[in-house]
Short mmCIF file of C-alpha atoms in Angstrom, two decimals:
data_model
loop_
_atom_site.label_atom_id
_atom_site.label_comp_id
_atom_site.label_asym_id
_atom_site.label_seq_id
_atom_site.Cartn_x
_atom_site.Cartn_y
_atom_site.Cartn_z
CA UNK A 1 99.16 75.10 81.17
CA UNK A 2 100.81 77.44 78.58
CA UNK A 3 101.65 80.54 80.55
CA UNK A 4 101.37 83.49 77.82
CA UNK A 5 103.90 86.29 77.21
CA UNK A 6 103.76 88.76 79.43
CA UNK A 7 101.61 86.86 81.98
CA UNK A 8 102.49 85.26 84.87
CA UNK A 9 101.15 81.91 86.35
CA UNK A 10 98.13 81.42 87.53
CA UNK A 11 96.10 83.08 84.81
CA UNK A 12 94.01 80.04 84.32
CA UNK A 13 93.08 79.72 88.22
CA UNK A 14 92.47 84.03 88.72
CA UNK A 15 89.69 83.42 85.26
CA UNK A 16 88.06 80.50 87.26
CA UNK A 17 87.59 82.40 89.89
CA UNK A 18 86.62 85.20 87.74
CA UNK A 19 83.37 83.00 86.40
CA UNK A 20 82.24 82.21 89.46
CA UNK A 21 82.58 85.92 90.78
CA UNK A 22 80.10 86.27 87.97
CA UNK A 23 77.98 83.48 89.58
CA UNK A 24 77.43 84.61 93.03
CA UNK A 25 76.68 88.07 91.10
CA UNK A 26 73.37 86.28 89.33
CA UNK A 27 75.33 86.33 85.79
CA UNK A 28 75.56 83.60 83.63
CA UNK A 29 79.32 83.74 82.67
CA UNK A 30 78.94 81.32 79.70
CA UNK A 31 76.45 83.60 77.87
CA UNK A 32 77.72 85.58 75.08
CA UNK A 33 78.58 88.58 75.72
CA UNK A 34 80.45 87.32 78.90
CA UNK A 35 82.44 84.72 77.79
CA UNK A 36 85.71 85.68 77.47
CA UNK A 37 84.89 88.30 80.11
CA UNK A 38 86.91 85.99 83.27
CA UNK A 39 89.96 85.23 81.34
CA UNK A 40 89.61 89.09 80.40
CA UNK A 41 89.58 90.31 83.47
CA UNK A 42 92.35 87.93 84.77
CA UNK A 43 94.75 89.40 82.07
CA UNK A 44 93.78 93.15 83.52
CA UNK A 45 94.53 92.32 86.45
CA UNK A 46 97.46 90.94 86.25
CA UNK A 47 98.58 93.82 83.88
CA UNK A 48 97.03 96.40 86.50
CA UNK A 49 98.83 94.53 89.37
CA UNK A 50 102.64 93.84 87.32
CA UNK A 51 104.43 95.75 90.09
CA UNK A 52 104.97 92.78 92.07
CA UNK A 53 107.12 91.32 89.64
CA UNK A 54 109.44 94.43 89.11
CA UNK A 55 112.36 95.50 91.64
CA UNK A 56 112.21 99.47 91.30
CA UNK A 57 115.93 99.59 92.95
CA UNK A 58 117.38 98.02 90.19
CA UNK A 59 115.60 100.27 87.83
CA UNK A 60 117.40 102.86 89.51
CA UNK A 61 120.57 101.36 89.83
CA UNK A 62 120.67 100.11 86.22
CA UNK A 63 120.93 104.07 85.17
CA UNK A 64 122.89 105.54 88.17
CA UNK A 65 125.64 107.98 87.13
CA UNK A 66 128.52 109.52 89.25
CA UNK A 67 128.07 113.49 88.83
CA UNK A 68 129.10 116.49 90.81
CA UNK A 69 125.47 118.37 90.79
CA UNK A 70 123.65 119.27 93.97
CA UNK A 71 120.73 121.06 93.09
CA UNK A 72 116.76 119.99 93.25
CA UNK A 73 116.26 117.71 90.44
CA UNK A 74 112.62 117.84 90.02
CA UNK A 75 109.97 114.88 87.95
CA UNK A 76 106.52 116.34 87.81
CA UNK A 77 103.36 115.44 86.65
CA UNK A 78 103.57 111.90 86.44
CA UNK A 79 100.58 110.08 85.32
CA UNK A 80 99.91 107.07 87.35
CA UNK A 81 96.83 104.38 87.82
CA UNK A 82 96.58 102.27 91.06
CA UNK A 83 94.66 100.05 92.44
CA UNK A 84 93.02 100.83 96.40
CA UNK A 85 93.41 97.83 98.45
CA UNK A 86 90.35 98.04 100.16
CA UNK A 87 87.78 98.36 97.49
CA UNK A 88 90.08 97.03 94.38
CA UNK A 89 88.46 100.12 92.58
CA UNK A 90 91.05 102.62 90.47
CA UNK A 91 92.51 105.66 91.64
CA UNK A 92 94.67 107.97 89.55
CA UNK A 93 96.40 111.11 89.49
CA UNK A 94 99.80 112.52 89.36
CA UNK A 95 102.98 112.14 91.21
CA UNK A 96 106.03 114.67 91.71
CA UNK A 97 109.20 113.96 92.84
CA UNK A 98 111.84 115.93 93.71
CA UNK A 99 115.30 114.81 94.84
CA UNK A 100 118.97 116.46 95.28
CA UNK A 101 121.67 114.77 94.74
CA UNK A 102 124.93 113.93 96.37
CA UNK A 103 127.07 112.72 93.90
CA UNK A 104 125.11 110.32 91.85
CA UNK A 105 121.86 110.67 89.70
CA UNK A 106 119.67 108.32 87.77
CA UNK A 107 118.03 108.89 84.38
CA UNK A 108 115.04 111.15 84.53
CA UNK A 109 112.78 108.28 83.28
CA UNK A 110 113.73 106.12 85.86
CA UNK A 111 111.80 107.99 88.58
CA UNK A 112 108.72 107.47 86.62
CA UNK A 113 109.61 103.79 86.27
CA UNK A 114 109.64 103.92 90.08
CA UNK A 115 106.36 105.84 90.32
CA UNK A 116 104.92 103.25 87.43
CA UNK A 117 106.32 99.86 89.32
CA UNK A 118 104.49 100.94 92.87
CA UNK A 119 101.49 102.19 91.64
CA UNK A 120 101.04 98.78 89.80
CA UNK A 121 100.28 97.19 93.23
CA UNK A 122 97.25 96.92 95.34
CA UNK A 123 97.95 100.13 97.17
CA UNK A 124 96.71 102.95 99.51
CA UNK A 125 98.07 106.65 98.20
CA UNK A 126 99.65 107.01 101.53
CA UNK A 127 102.03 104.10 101.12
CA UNK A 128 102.44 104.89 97.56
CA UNK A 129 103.96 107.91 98.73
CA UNK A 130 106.41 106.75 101.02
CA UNK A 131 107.59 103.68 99.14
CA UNK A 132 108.45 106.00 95.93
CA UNK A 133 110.00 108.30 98.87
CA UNK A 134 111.79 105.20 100.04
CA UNK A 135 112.96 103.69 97.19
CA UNK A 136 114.70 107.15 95.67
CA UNK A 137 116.30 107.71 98.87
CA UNK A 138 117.50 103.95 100.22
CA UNK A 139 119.00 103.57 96.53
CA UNK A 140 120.28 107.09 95.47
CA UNK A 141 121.43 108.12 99.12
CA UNK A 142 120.87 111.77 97.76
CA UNK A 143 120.52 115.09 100.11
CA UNK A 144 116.81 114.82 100.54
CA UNK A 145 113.87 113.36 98.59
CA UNK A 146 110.26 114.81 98.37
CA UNK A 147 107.54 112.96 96.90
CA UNK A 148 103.80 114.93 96.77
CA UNK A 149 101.46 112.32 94.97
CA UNK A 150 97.37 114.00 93.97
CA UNK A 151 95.19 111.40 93.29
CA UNK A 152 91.53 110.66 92.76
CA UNK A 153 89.52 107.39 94.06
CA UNK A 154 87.12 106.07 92.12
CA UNK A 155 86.37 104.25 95.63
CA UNK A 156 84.69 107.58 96.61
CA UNK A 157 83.36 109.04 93.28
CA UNK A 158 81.45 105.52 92.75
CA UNK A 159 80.27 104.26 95.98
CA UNK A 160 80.04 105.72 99.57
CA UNK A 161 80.20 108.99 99.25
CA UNK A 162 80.40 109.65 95.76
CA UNK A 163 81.88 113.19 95.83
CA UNK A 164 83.23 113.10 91.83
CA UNK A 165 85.28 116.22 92.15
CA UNK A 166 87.53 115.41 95.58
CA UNK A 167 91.36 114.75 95.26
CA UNK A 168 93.43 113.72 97.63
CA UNK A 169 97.28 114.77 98.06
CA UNK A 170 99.78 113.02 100.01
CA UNK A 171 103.19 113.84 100.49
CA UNK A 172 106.39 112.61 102.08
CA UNK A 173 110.20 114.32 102.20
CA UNK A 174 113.14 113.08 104.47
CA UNK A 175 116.91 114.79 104.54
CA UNK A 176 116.80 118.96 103.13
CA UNK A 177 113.08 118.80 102.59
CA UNK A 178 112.75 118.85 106.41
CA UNK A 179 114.24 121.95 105.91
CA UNK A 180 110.73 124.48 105.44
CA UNK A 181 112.40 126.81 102.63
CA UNK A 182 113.60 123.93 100.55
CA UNK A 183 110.35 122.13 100.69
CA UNK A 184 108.60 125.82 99.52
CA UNK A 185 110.99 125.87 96.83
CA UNK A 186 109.48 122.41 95.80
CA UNK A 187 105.93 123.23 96.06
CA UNK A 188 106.68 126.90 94.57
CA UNK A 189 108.08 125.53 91.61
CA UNK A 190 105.00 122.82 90.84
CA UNK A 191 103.02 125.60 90.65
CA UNK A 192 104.80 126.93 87.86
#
């Protein structure tokens, strides 16, 4: 088996099992229009689920910088797609994330590397949360991290209780964003 670029194994076995999803759905996955559709589908998902194979510490640590600044260094509206666990349906949204240094920071494109690497995992928005939360802070050590994630699930827009306009928001802080004015000085300033 020829693994292509950009793939990882097991391609070949997640299309399989792809056609016979189609099977036990009443399809007829060698007709026309659906014959590509499995090893489609396998490719998708392994793009939609690349996360796994990506350490977001080291994206953090392979930009980290010695610098004397101590204010909030905000990231805001990052654009993310997941995947919900439960359901393997999409939800989406955008991600903020606020940190303050203590003598080291990490280039600004890195945090939405870190936002990018966990939301390409099956995930639930509350753990999404935390592990960007957790990441920033186990591998930046900075005064206090604060991540507010807003997301919508296509789990509940498409089945259940299919309410299209609901979002959800999640958030997490540790360190000065216990602190009630610093975490109002976040929340003020993504309102901007």
């Amino acid at each position: 088996m020829n693994i292509e670029p950009g793939y990882r194994e097991g391609l070949d076995e997640l299309a399989s099992h792809y056609a016979e999803i189609l099977r036990l759905l009443g399809e007829d996955p060698s007709r026309e229009g659906l014959e590509k559709t499995p090893m489609r589908v396998a490719k998708a998902m392994q793009v939609l689920t690349r996360g796994y194979s990506e350490d977001p510490h080291k994206v953090l640590t392979d930009a980290l910088f010695e610098e004397n600044y101590n204010q909030m260094v905000i990231v805001r509206d990052i654009d993310f797609f997941s995947m919900c666990e439960h359901h393997m349906l999409p939800f989406y949204g955008k991600a903020h994330v606020a940190y303050i240094p203590k003598g080291r920071i990490t280039g600004l494109s890195k945090i939405a590397r870190v936002v990018d690497i966990y939301s390409h995992r099956l995930q639930v928005q509350e753990r999404l949360t935390e592990q960007i939360k957790d990441c920033i802070e186990q591998t930046l050590h900075p005064m206090g991290v604060m991540v507010v994630v807003e997301a919508r699930h296509m789990c509940m827009q498409m089945r259940g209780v299919e309410k299209q306009n609901s979002i959800t928001t999640t958030s997490a802080f540790s360190g000065a964003f216990n602190q009630a004015k610093t975490r109002e000085e976040f929340m003020n300033l993504l309102r901007e």
